C-alpha cells in the first residue's frame, strides 16, 4: 500500500490527533478485507450497552480501565498492534471517554484498522457533538478511503464550526480531494457542500475549480464568473477564468486578462500573467509594454525583472537585457544560475571573454551548468589554452558525474576543432571501454572515425546504434549520408535516409541528406525540393552549399551564387561552404 503524503488531510490528522503521517497516509489505501470491528469485544468483557459501561464518569480511573490500558500499551510496545487496537477500541466503547477514544484512534491507525478509526470517530461525535477534532478525524478518514457519499453533511458541519475561516476553508476544499480519481464525484460533493454558501465568492470559485478538474468547462466558467460578480476585483478568480478560456482559445484568455487589467490597473498578478501569455503568443510588442508598466511599479520584484530580461533577449535588446540581468543578481532569489548564464552569453557575444568566464563560473548545478561549462571551455580553447579548457571539462565532470559523457564528448570536440582528430577519437574509445553501449559515444565516435577515413569503424558503430535505438533517426541519417557523400551504395543510402525521414519528417539535416542522395542519383528536381525545404527550416552553411550546387546544375547560376555568398557572409570559415563558393564562382 502506498501512503498518501503531504495532503491537507494527512497533516490535519497528524497535527490534531497525533496520528503518524505514515499511518495517516496509509488510510487512503487501507485494505477492505474483513477485520474485527469495535463491537467484536473480547470474551468476558461487558458490551457497550452493559450498565457497567456507564457506571463511571469520563476521566475516572478504575482497576479494570487501568489494567486494560496497561495491557494495550504493553501489547503495542511488543508490536502486537492488532491486539492493542482491539483492547483500546473496546475500552473506548466501554468508557465513552474522549481521551480514551482519541488514544484508541491513534492506536487503530498504527494497526491500519481504518474502518475502526471511522467507527471510533463517530462514537466520539456522539460523546462530544461539538468536537471539531472528532469531526476532522471522521472527515479525513472518509476522504482517504474515498467514501464521498454521505460526506457533505460532515464537511458542512466542519465549515459551520469555524465561520471566521469559512472563505479560506472553502478555497482549500478542493485540495482535500487532490488524489481522488473520480473527479465527477468530487464535483458533485463540492457542489453540495458549497451550495449553502453561495453568497460567498469563494463558494462559487470552489465549484469552478472542481468543475474544471472534471472537464466541465462551461459550468466552471459560469461559476467563476459568478464569483467575479460577487468580488469584481478578485485576481485569483480572474486568473482561473483565463485558464478555463485558454483551454479553447488563447486569444479569448488574453482578452479576458486585458479587460481585467483595464478595470484594475494595479492587479499585478493578472498583469504579469497577461504579459507572459502575450509572449507565448509571440505578441512581443504588447508583452513588452505590459512588462514596462510592471517594471515601473515593481522595479525590484524578480518575477518582473527576470521576464523583462528574457523578453529583451528575445528581441535582441542586449542593453536592456544586460541591465536587468545585472539588477536581478543583486536581488534575493534562490538560484542565480540562469541570470549568470545569460550574462555570460551576452559578454561572450560582445567579445568580452574574461567577463564571460567570470559569469559562467558562477553558474551552479542545474539545467545551465553543462552549457556554461562547455562555453567556458570553448572560450579557453579559442584563447589557445586547450589544456586548461580540457582540465576544466574534466573537473566539471567530477562535480557532475551524471553528465560525464557529455563532458567527454565536449572534450573530444575541442580536440577535433584543434585538428587533433586522432586524439579525439582515442578519448571516445577510452570512454566506450567503460560504456560500450552508450548511444552518444557510439554516434560521436562514428563521426570522428569517418573523418579519419575509418569507414568500417564508422559503419559498425552506426549499425550497432541502430540496433540499440531502432527508433532513433540520427544513426540512419548519418550512415545514409556517408554513403551518399561518397557515392557508395546509393539505393541503400536512400533507404536509410527515408527511414530517418519517417522518424523525423521535419528535421532539416535529414531533409538535406535526402536532397543530397537524390542529387547523387540524378533526380535534380526532387533534390531541389528537399534542399529548399531544409534551408527554409535552418540556414545551415552545409545545406546552403548543397542547395547552391543543385541550383547551379539546374542552370540557375545566379540564384546559386546569391545563396552561397549570403551563407558565406555568416560563416566565412566553413570548409564545405568555402569549397562550394570556389567551385561555383563565375
Coordinates of C-alpha atoms in Angstrom, one line a residue:
X1 CA 0.0 0.0 0.0
X2 CA 1.3 3.4 -0.9
X3 CA 0.8 6.1 1.7
X4 CA -0.6 9.5 0.7
X5 CA 1.9 12.1 1.7
X6 CA 1.8 15.9 2.1
X7 CA -2.0 16.1 1.8
X8 CA -4.1 18.5 3.8
X9 CA -5.9 15.7 5.5
X10 CA -2.8 13.8 6.5
X11 CA -1.4 17.0 8.1
X12 CA -4.8 17.5 9.8
X13 CA -4.8 14.0 11.3
X14 CA -1.1 14.1 12.2
X15 CA -1.3 17.5 13.9
X16 CA -4.7 17.3 15.5
X17 CA -4.6 13.7 16.8
X18 CA -1.0 12.6 17.0
X19 CA -1.6 10.0 14.2
X20 CA 1.7 9.4 12.5
X21 CA 1.9 10.8 9.0
X22 CA 2.8 7.4 7.6
X23 CA -0.3 5.8 9.2
X24 CA -2.5 8.7 8.2
X25 CA -1.4 8.4 4.6
X26 CA -2.0 4.6 4.6
X27 CA -5.7 5.3 5.2
X28 CA -6.1 6.1 1.6
X29 CA -5.1 2.6 0.5
X30 CA -6.4 0.7 3.5
X31 CA -7.4 -2.9 2.6
X32 CA -11.1 -3.7 2.6
X33 CA -10.5 -7.2 3.8
X34 CA -12.6 -8.2 6.9
X35 CA -11.3 -7.1 10.2
X36 CA -12.8 -7.1 13.7
X37 CA -14.9 -4.0 14.4
X38 CA -15.1 -2.2 17.7
X39 CA -18.2 -4.2 18.6
X40 CA -16.4 -7.5 18.5
X41 CA -15.0 -7.2 22.0
X42 CA -13.0 -10.0 23.7
X43 CA -14.9 -12.6 25.6
X44 CA -15.6 -11.9 29.2
X45 CA -15.8 -8.1 28.9
X46 CA -19.1 -6.2 29.0
X47 CA -20.7 -4.8 25.9
X48 CA -21.1 -1.0 25.5
X49 CA -24.8 -1.4 26.4
X50 CA -23.9 -3.1 29.7
X51 CA -24.9 -0.9 32.6
X52 CA -21.4 -1.1 33.9
X53 CA -20.2 0.8 30.8
X54 CA -21.8 4.0 32.1
X55 CA -21.1 3.5 35.8
X56 CA -18.1 5.7 35.7
X57 CA -17.6 9.3 34.8
X58 CA -15.3 10.3 31.9
X59 CA -11.7 10.6 33.2
X60 CA -12.4 8.4 36.3
X61 CA -10.0 5.5 36.6
X62 CA -11.0 2.1 37.7
X63 CA -8.9 -1.0 38.2
X64 CA -10.4 -2.6 35.1
X65 CA -9.6 0.6 33.0
X66 CA -6.1 0.8 34.3
X67 CA -5.5 -2.9 33.7
X68 CA -6.8 -2.7 30.1
X69 CA -4.7 0.4 29.3
X70 CA -1.6 -1.3 30.6
X71 CA -2.4 -4.4 28.6
X72 CA -2.9 -2.5 25.4
X73 CA 0.3 -0.4 25.8
X74 CA 2.4 -3.4 26.6
X75 CA 1.0 -5.1 23.5
X76 CA 1.8 -2.0 21.5
X77 CA 5.4 -2.0 22.6
X78 CA 5.7 -5.6 21.7
X79 CA 4.5 -5.0 18.2
X80 CA 1.0 -6.6 18.7
X81 CA -0.8 -3.7 17.1
X82 CA -3.9 -5.6 16.3
X83 CA -4.4 -6.7 19.9
X84 CA -3.6 -3.3 21.3
X85 CA -6.1 -1.7 18.8
X86 CA -8.8 -4.2 19.8
X87 CA -8.2 -3.6 23.5
X88 CA -8.3 0.2 23.2
X89 CA -11.4 0.1 20.9
X90 CA -13.2 -2.0 23.4
X91 CA -12.2 0.4 26.2
X92 CA -13.4 3.4 24.2
X93 CA -16.8 1.8 23.8
X94 CA -17.0 1.0 27.5
X95 CA -15.8 4.3 28.9
X96 CA -17.0 6.7 26.2
X97 CA -14.2 8.9 27.4
X98 CA -13.0 11.4 24.7
X99 CA -9.3 11.0 25.8
X100 CA -9.6 7.2 25.6
X101 CA -11.3 7.4 22.2
X102 CA -8.6 9.7 20.9
X103 CA -5.9 7.3 22.0
X104 CA -7.9 4.4 20.5
X105 CA -8.0 6.2 17.2
X106 CA -4.2 6.7 17.3
X107 CA -3.6 3.0 18.1
X108 CA -6.0 1.9 15.4
X109 CA -4.1 3.9 12.9
X110 CA -0.9 2.2 13.9
X111 CA -2.7 -1.1 13.3
X112 CA -4.0 0.2 10.0
X113 CA -7.6 -0.6 11.1
X114 CA -9.1 2.4 9.4
X115 CA -12.6 1.1 9.4
X116 CA -12.2 1.1 13.2
X117 CA -10.9 4.6 13.2
X118 CA -14.1 5.7 11.4
X119 CA -16.4 4.0 13.9
X120 CA -14.4 5.5 16.8
X121 CA -14.7 8.9 15.2
X122 CA -18.5 8.5 15.0
X123 CA -18.5 7.4 18.6
X124 CA -16.5 10.5 19.6
X125 CA -19.0 12.7 17.8
X126 CA -21.8 11.0 19.8
X127 CA -20.0 11.7 23.0
X128 CA -18.9 15.3 22.1
X129 CA -21.1 16.5 19.2
X130 CA -19.3 19.9 19.1
X131 CA -15.8 18.4 19.0
X132 CA -14.0 19.8 15.9
X133 CA -11.2 17.3 16.3
X134 CA -13.7 14.3 16.2
X135 CA -15.3 15.8 13.1
X136 CA -11.9 16.3 11.4
X137 CA -10.9 12.7 12.0
X138 CA -14.2 11.4 10.6
X139 CA -14.0 13.6 7.5
X140 CA -10.3 12.8 7.0
X141 CA -10.9 9.0 7.1
X142 CA -13.8 9.2 4.8
X143 CA -11.9 11.2 2.2
X144 CA -8.8 9.0 2.4
X145 CA -11.0 5.9 1.9
X146 CA -12.9 7.6 -1.0
X147 CA -16.2 7.4 0.9
X148 CA -17.6 10.6 -0.7
X149 CA -21.3 9.6 -0.4
X150 CA -22.6 11.0 2.8
X151 CA -19.6 13.2 3.4
X152 CA -21.3 16.5 2.5
X153 CA -23.1 16.9 5.9
X154 CA -19.9 16.3 7.8
X155 CA -18.0 18.8 5.7
X156 CA -20.7 21.4 6.1
X157 CA -20.7 20.8 9.9
X158 CA -16.9 21.4 9.9
X159 CA -17.2 24.6 7.8
X160 CA -20.0 25.9 10.0
X161 CA -17.9 25.3 13.1
X162 CA -15.4 27.9 12.0
X163 CA -17.3 30.8 10.5
X164 CA -14.3 33.2 10.7
X165 CA -12.2 31.0 8.4
X166 CA -15.1 30.0 6.1
X167 CA -13.8 31.8 3.0
X168 CA -10.3 30.3 3.4
X169 CA -11.6 26.8 4.1
X170 CA -13.8 27.0 1.0
X171 CA -10.8 27.8 -1.1
X172 CA -8.9 24.8 0.4
X173 CA -11.8 22.5 -0.2
X174 CA -10.6 21.0 -3.5
X175 CA -7.1 20.4 -2.1
X176 CA -8.6 17.7 0.2
X177 CA -9.6 15.7 -2.9
X178 CA -6.4 16.2 -4.9
X179 CA -5.8 12.4 -5.1
X180 CA -9.4 11.3 -5.5
X181 CA -9.6 9.8 -9.0
X182 CA -13.4 10.2 -9.6
X183 CA -13.5 13.9 -10.5
X184 CA -17.2 13.9 -11.2
X185 CA -17.9 12.5 -7.8
X186 CA -15.7 15.3 -6.3
X187 CA -17.6 17.9 -8.3
X188 CA -21.0 16.6 -7.0
X189 CA -19.7 16.7 -3.5
X190 CA -18.1 20.1 -3.7
X191 CA -21.4 21.5 -5.2
X192 CA -23.4 20.1 -2.4
X193 CA -21.1 21.4 0.2
X194 CA -20.8 24.9 -1.3
X195 CA -24.5 25.5 -2.1
X196 CA -25.3 26.8 1.4
X197 CA -22.6 29.4 1.0
X198 CA -23.3 30.7 -2.5
X199 CA -23.5 34.2 -1.1
X200 CA -19.7 34.0 -0.9
X201 CA -17.5 34.3 -4.0
X202 CA -15.2 31.6 -2.6
X203 CA -18.0 29.0 -2.8
X204 CA -18.5 29.6 -6.5
X205 CA -14.8 29.6 -7.0
X206 CA -14.5 26.2 -5.3
X207 CA -17.2 24.7 -7.6
X208 CA -15.5 26.3 -10.6
X209 CA -12.2 24.5 -9.7
X210 CA -14.0 21.2 -9.2
X211 CA -15.9 21.6 -12.5
X212 CA -12.7 22.5 -14.4
X213 CA -10.9 19.4 -12.9
X214 CA -13.9 17.3 -14.0
X215 CA -13.7 18.6 -17.6
X216 CA -16.9 20.6 -17.4
X217 CA -15.5 23.9 -18.6
X218 CA -18.8 25.6 -19.3
X219 CA -20.0 25.1 -15.8
X220 CA -16.6 26.1 -14.5
X221 CA -16.7 29.3 -16.5
X222 CA -20.2 30.1 -15.2
X223 CA -19.2 29.6 -11.6
X224 CA -16.0 31.6 -11.7
X225 CA -17.9 34.5 -13.4
X226 CA -20.5 34.4 -10.5
X227 CA -17.5 34.6 -8.1
X228 CA -16.3 37.7 -10.0
X229 CA -19.8 39.3 -9.8
X230 CA -19.5 39.0 -6.0
X231 CA -15.8 40.1 -5.9
X232 CA -15.2 42.0 -9.1
X233 CA -11.5 42.8 -8.3
X234 CA -10.5 39.3 -7.2
X235 CA -7.4 38.4 -9.2
X236 CA -7.4 34.7 -8.3
X237 CA -10.8 34.3 -9.9
X238 CA -9.7 36.4 -13.0
X239 CA -6.8 34.1 -13.5
X240 CA -9.0 31.0 -13.2
X241 CA -11.4 32.4 -15.8
X242 CA -8.4 33.0 -18.2
X243 CA -7.1 29.5 -17.5
X244 CA -10.5 27.9 -18.4
X245 CA -10.8 30.1 -21.5
X246 CA -7.3 29.2 -22.6
X247 CA -8.3 25.5 -23.0
X248 CA -10.2 26.5 -26.1
X249 CA -8.8 29.9 -27.2
X250 CA -5.6 31.7 -26.2
X251 CA -7.0 34.9 -27.7
X252 CA -10.1 34.7 -25.5
X253 CA -7.9 34.2 -22.4
X254 CA -5.8 37.1 -23.3
X255 CA -8.8 39.3 -24.0
X256 CA -10.2 38.3 -20.5
X257 CA -6.9 39.3 -18.8
X258 CA -6.7 42.5 -20.8
X259 CA -10.2 43.5 -19.7
X260 CA -9.4 42.9 -16.1
X261 CA -6.2 44.9 -16.2
X262 CA -8.0 47.8 -17.8
X263 CA -10.5 47.8 -15.0
X264 CA -7.9 47.2 -12.3
X265 CA -4.5 48.6 -13.4
X266 CA -2.8 47.6 -10.2
X267 CA -3.7 43.9 -10.5
X268 CA -0.1 42.8 -10.6
X269 CA -0.6 39.1 -10.8
X270 CA -3.1 39.4 -13.7
X271 CA -0.8 41.8 -15.5
X272 CA 2.1 39.5 -15.1
X273 CA 0.1 36.6 -16.5
X274 CA -1.1 38.7 -19.3
X275 CA 2.4 39.7 -20.2
X276 CA 3.5 36.0 -20.2
X277 CA 0.5 35.0 -22.3
X278 CA 1.4 37.6 -24.8
X279 CA 4.9 36.3 -25.0
X280 CA 3.5 32.8 -25.5
X281 CA 1.5 34.1 -28.5
X282 CA 4.6 35.9 -29.8
X283 CA 2.9 39.3 -29.4
X284 CA 6.2 40.7 -28.1
X285 CA 5.5 44.4 -28.5
X286 CA 2.3 44.2 -26.4
X287 CA 4.1 42.0 -23.9
X288 CA 7.0 44.5 -23.7
X289 CA 4.5 47.3 -22.9
X290 CA 3.0 45.3 -20.0
X291 CA 6.4 44.4 -18.6
X292 CA 7.5 48.1 -18.8
X293 CA 4.4 49.1 -16.8
X294 CA 5.2 46.3 -14.3
X295 CA 8.8 47.3 -14.1
X296 CA 7.8 50.9 -13.2
X297 CA 5.6 49.7 -10.4
X298 CA 7.8 46.8 -9.1
X299 CA 11.4 47.6 -10.1
X300 CA 12.8 45.1 -7.5
X301 CA 10.4 42.2 -8.0
X302 CA 12.3 39.2 -9.5
X303 CA 9.1 37.9 -11.1
X304 CA 9.0 41.1 -13.1
X305 CA 12.7 41.8 -13.7
X306 CA 13.5 38.3 -15.0
X307 CA 10.8 38.1 -17.7
X308 CA 11.7 41.6 -18.8
X309 CA 15.3 40.5 -19.2
X310 CA 14.3 37.3 -21.1
X311 CA 12.0 39.3 -23.4
X312 CA 14.8 41.7 -24.1
X313 CA 17.0 38.8 -25.1
X314 CA 14.3 37.5 -27.3
X315 CA 14.1 40.8 -29.1
X316 CA 17.9 41.2 -29.1
X317 CA 17.8 44.3 -27.0
X318 CA 21.1 43.4 -25.4
X319 CA 21.5 46.6 -23.4
X320 CA 18.1 46.2 -21.6
X321 CA 18.7 42.5 -21.1
X322 CA 22.1 43.0 -19.6
X323 CA 20.9 45.8 -17.3
X324 CA 18.0 43.8 -16.0
X325 CA 20.1 40.6 -15.5
X326 CA 22.7 42.6 -13.6
X327 CA 20.0 44.0 -11.4
X328 CA 18.5 40.6 -10.9
X329 CA 21.6 39.1 -9.4
X330 CA 21.6 41.8 -6.7
X331 CA 18.1 40.7 -5.6
X332 CA 17.2 38.0 -3.2
X333 CA 16.4 35.0 -5.4
X334 CA 17.0 31.3 -4.5
X335 CA 19.1 30.5 -7.6
X336 CA 21.1 32.9 -9.7
X337 CA 22.5 30.4 -12.1
X338 CA 20.2 31.4 -15.0
X339 CA 20.9 35.1 -14.9
X340 CA 24.7 34.5 -14.6
X341 CA 24.5 32.1 -17.6
X342 CA 22.7 34.7 -19.8
X343 CA 25.1 37.4 -18.6
X344 CA 27.9 35.1 -19.7
X345 CA 26.3 34.7 -23.1
X346 CA 26.0 38.4 -23.6
X347 CA 29.6 39.1 -22.6
X348 CA 30.8 36.3 -24.9
X349 CA 28.8 37.6 -27.9
X350 CA 30.2 41.1 -27.3
X351 CA 33.8 39.9 -27.3
X352 CA 34.4 40.2 -23.5
X353 CA 35.8 36.7 -22.9
X354 CA 37.2 37.2 -19.4
X355 CA 33.9 38.7 -18.2
X356 CA 32.0 35.8 -19.8
X357 CA 34.3 33.3 -18.0
X358 CA 33.6 35.1 -14.7
X359 CA 29.9 34.8 -15.2
X360 CA 29.9 31.2 -16.4
X361 CA 31.9 30.1 -13.4
X362 CA 29.2 31.3 -11.1
X363 CA 26.6 29.0 -12.7
X364 CA 25.7 26.3 -10.3
X365 CA 24.1 22.8 -10.6
X366 CA 21.0 22.7 -12.8
X367 CA 20.0 23.0 -16.4
X368 CA 22.5 25.8 -17.2
X369 CA 25.5 24.1 -15.6
X370 CA 26.5 21.9 -18.6
X371 CA 26.2 24.7 -21.3
X372 CA 28.0 27.1 -19.1
X373 CA 31.0 24.7 -18.7
X374 CA 31.1 24.0 -22.4
X375 CA 31.1 27.6 -23.3
X376 CA 33.8 28.3 -20.8
X377 CA 35.9 25.6 -22.3
X378 CA 35.3 27.0 -25.7
X379 CA 36.5 30.4 -24.7
X380 CA 39.7 29.0 -23.3
X381 CA 40.3 26.9 -26.4
X382 CA 39.9 29.9 -28.6
X383 CA 42.5 31.7 -26.5
X384 CA 44.9 28.8 -27.2
X385 CA 44.5 27.4 -23.7
X386 CA 43.5 23.9 -24.9
X387 CA 45.0 22.1 -21.9
X388 CA 43.3 24.4 -19.4
X389 CA 40.0 24.0 -21.3
X390 CA 40.2 20.2 -21.1
X391 CA 41.1 20.4 -17.4
X392 CA 38.0 22.5 -16.7
X393 CA 35.8 20.0 -18.5
X394 CA 37.3 17.1 -16.5
X395 CA 36.8 19.0 -13.3
X396 CA 33.2 19.7 -14.2
X397 CA 32.7 16.1 -14.9
X398 CA 33.9 15.2 -11.4
X399 CA 31.5 17.6 -9.9
X400 CA 28.6 16.3 -12.1
X401 CA 29.2 12.6 -12.7
X402 CA 25.8 12.1 -14.4
X403 CA 26.9 14.4 -17.2
X404 CA 30.3 12.8 -17.6
X405 CA 29.6 11.5 -21.1
X406 CA 28.5 15.0 -22.3
X407 CA 31.7 16.5 -20.9
X408 CA 33.8 13.8 -22.5
X409 CA 32.2 14.4 -25.9
X410 CA 32.8 18.1 -25.5
X411 CA 36.5 17.5 -24.8
X412 CA 36.7 15.4 -27.9
X413 CA 35.1 18.2 -29.9
X414 CA 37.8 20.6 -28.6
X415 CA 40.5 18.2 -29.8
X416 CA 38.7 17.8 -33.2
X417 CA 38.5 21.6 -33.7
X418 CA 42.2 21.8 -32.8
X419 CA 42.8 19.3 -35.7
X420 CA 43.7 16.6 -33.2
X421 CA 41.1 14.2 -34.6
X422 CA 43.1 11.1 -33.8
X423 CA 43.4 12.1 -30.1
X424 CA 39.7 13.0 -30.1
X425 CA 38.7 9.5 -31.3
X426 CA 41.1 7.9 -28.8
X427 CA 39.4 9.8 -26.0
X428 CA 36.0 8.5 -27.0
X429 CA 37.4 5.0 -27.5
X430 CA 38.6 5.0 -23.9
X431 CA 35.1 6.2 -22.7
X432 CA 33.5 3.4 -24.8
X433 CA 35.6 0.8 -22.9
X434 CA 33.7 1.7 -19.8
X435 CA 30.3 2.1 -21.5
X436 CA 30.4 0.1 -24.7
X437 CA 26.6 0.6 -25.5
X438 CA 26.4 4.3 -24.7
X439 CA 24.5 5.8 -27.7
X440 CA 26.1 9.3 -27.7
X441 CA 29.6 7.9 -27.5
X442 CA 28.8 5.4 -30.4
X443 CA 27.4 8.2 -32.6
X444 CA 30.2 10.8 -32.0
X445 CA 33.0 8.2 -32.3
X446 CA 31.4 7.0 -35.6
X447 CA 31.5 10.6 -37.0
X448 CA 35.2 11.0 -36.0
X449 CA 36.1 7.6 -37.5
X450 CA 34.5 8.8 -40.7
X451 CA 36.7 12.0 -40.7
X452 CA 39.7 9.8 -40.3
X453 CA 38.6 7.5 -43.2
X454 CA 37.9 4.5 -41.0
X455 CA 34.7 3.7 -42.7
X456 CA 34.4 0.2 -41.3
X457 CA 34.6 1.6 -37.7
X458 CA 32.0 4.2 -38.7
X459 CA 29.7 1.7 -40.2
X460 CA 29.9 -0.8 -37.4
X461 CA 29.3 1.9 -34.7
X462 CA 26.2 3.3 -36.5
X463 CA 24.8 -0.1 -37.2
X464 CA 25.2 -1.0 -33.5
X465 CA 23.5 2.2 -32.6
X466 CA 20.6 1.4 -34.9
X467 CA 20.3 -2.0 -33.2
X468 CA 20.2 -0.3 -29.8
X469 CA 17.9 2.6 -30.8
X470 CA 15.9 1.4 -33.8
X471 CA 13.6 4.4 -33.4
X472 CA 16.4 6.9 -33.4
X473 CA 16.7 8.8 -36.7
X474 CA 20.2 10.2 -36.5
X475 CA 22.1 6.9 -37.0
X476 CA 20.1 6.0 -40.1
X477 CA 20.7 9.5 -41.4
X478 CA 24.4 9.6 -40.7
X479 CA 25.1 6.2 -42.3
X480 CA 22.9 7.0 -45.4
X481 CA 24.5 10.4 -45.8
X482 CA 28.0 8.9 -45.5
X483 CA 27.3 6.5 -48.4
X484 CA 25.6 9.3 -50.5
X485 CA 28.5 11.7 -50.0
X486 CA 31.0 9.1 -51.2
X487 CA 28.6 7.9 -54.0
X488 CA 28.5 4.5 -52.5
X489 CA 25.5 2.1 -52.3
X490 CA 23.2 4.9 -53.3
X491 CA 19.9 2.8 -53.2
X492 CA 20.7 1.6 -49.7
X493 CA 21.7 5.1 -48.7
X494 CA 18.3 6.4 -49.9
X495 CA 16.5 3.6 -47.9
X496 CA 18.4 4.6 -44.7
X497 CA 17.6 8.3 -45.2
X498 CA 14.0 7.5 -46.0
X499 CA 13.8 5.6 -42.7
X500 CA 15.3 8.6 -40.8
X501 CA 12.8 10.9 -42.5
X502 CA 9.9 8.7 -41.4
X503 CA 11.1 9.0 -37.8
X504 CA 11.9 12.8 -38.0
X505 CA 10.0 14.3 -41.0
X506 CA 10.8 17.9 -40.2
X507 CA 14.5 17.6 -39.4
X508 CA 16.3 20.0 -41.7
X509 CA 19.5 17.9 -41.7
X510 CA 17.7 14.7 -42.7
X511 CA 15.9 16.7 -45.5
X512 CA 19.3 17.9 -46.6
X513 CA 20.6 14.3 -46.7
X514 CA 17.6 13.2 -48.8
X515 CA 18.2 16.1 -51.2
X516 CA 21.8 15.1 -51.5
X517 CA 21.2 11.4 -52.1
X518 CA 18.6 12.3 -54.8
X519 CA 21.1 14.7 -56.4
X520 CA 23.7 11.9 -56.4
X521 CA 21.2 9.7 -58.3
X522 CA 20.4 12.5 -60.8
X523 CA 16.9 13.4 -59.6
X524 CA 17.6 17.2 -59.5
X525 CA 14.1 18.4 -59.2
X526 CA 13.2 16.3 -56.2
X527 CA 16.6 17.1 -54.7
X528 CA 15.9 20.8 -55.1
X529 CA 12.5 20.5 -53.4
X530 CA 14.1 18.7 -50.3
X531 CA 17.0 21.1 -50.1
X532 CA 14.8 24.2 -50.3
X533 CA 12.6 22.9 -47.5
X534 CA 15.7 22.1 -45.4
X535 CA 17.2 25.6 -46.0
X536 CA 13.9 27.2 -45.1
X537 CA 13.9 25.4 -41.8
X538 CA 17.6 26.1 -41.0
X539 CA 20.1 28.4 -42.6
X540 CA 22.9 26.0 -42.2
X541 CA 26.1 26.6 -44.3
X542 CA 26.4 22.9 -45.5
X543 CA 22.7 22.9 -46.5
X544 CA 23.4 26.2 -48.4
X545 CA 26.4 24.5 -50.2
X546 CA 24.3 21.6 -51.3
X547 CA 21.4 23.9 -52.4
X548 CA 23.8 26.1 -54.3
X549 CA 25.3 23.1 -56.1
X550 CA 21.9 21.7 -57.2
X551 CA 20.7 25.2 -58.4
X552 CA 23.9 25.5 -60.4
X553 CA 23.5 22.1 -62.0
X554 CA 19.9 23.1 -62.9
X555 CA 21.3 26.2 -64.7
X556 CA 20.0 28.7 -62.1
X557 CA 23.5 30.0 -61.5
X558 CA 22.6 33.5 -60.3
X559 CA 20.4 32.0 -57.6
X560 CA 23.1 29.6 -56.6
X561 CA 25.8 32.3 -56.3
X562 CA 23.4 34.5 -54.3
X563 CA 22.7 31.8 -51.7
X564 CA 26.3 30.8 -51.4
X565 CA 27.5 34.4 -50.9
X566 CA 24.8 35.1 -48.3
X567 CA 25.8 32.0 -46.4
X568 CA 29.5 32.7 -46.6
X569 CA 29.0 36.2 -45.0
X570 CA 27.6 34.4 -41.9
X571 CA 30.1 31.5 -41.9
X572 CA 33.2 32.6 -43.7
X573 CA 35.4 29.8 -42.2
X574 CA 33.1 26.9 -43.1
X575 CA 35.1 24.4 -45.2
X576 CA 32.3 22.7 -47.2
X577 CA 30.7 26.1 -48.0
X578 CA 34.1 27.6 -48.9
X579 CA 34.7 24.8 -51.4
X580 CA 31.3 25.3 -53.0
X581 CA 31.9 29.0 -53.4
X582 CA 35.3 28.4 -55.1
X583 CA 33.7 25.7 -57.3
X584 CA 30.8 27.7 -58.5
X585 CA 32.3 31.2 -58.7
X586 CA 32.0 32.9 -62.1

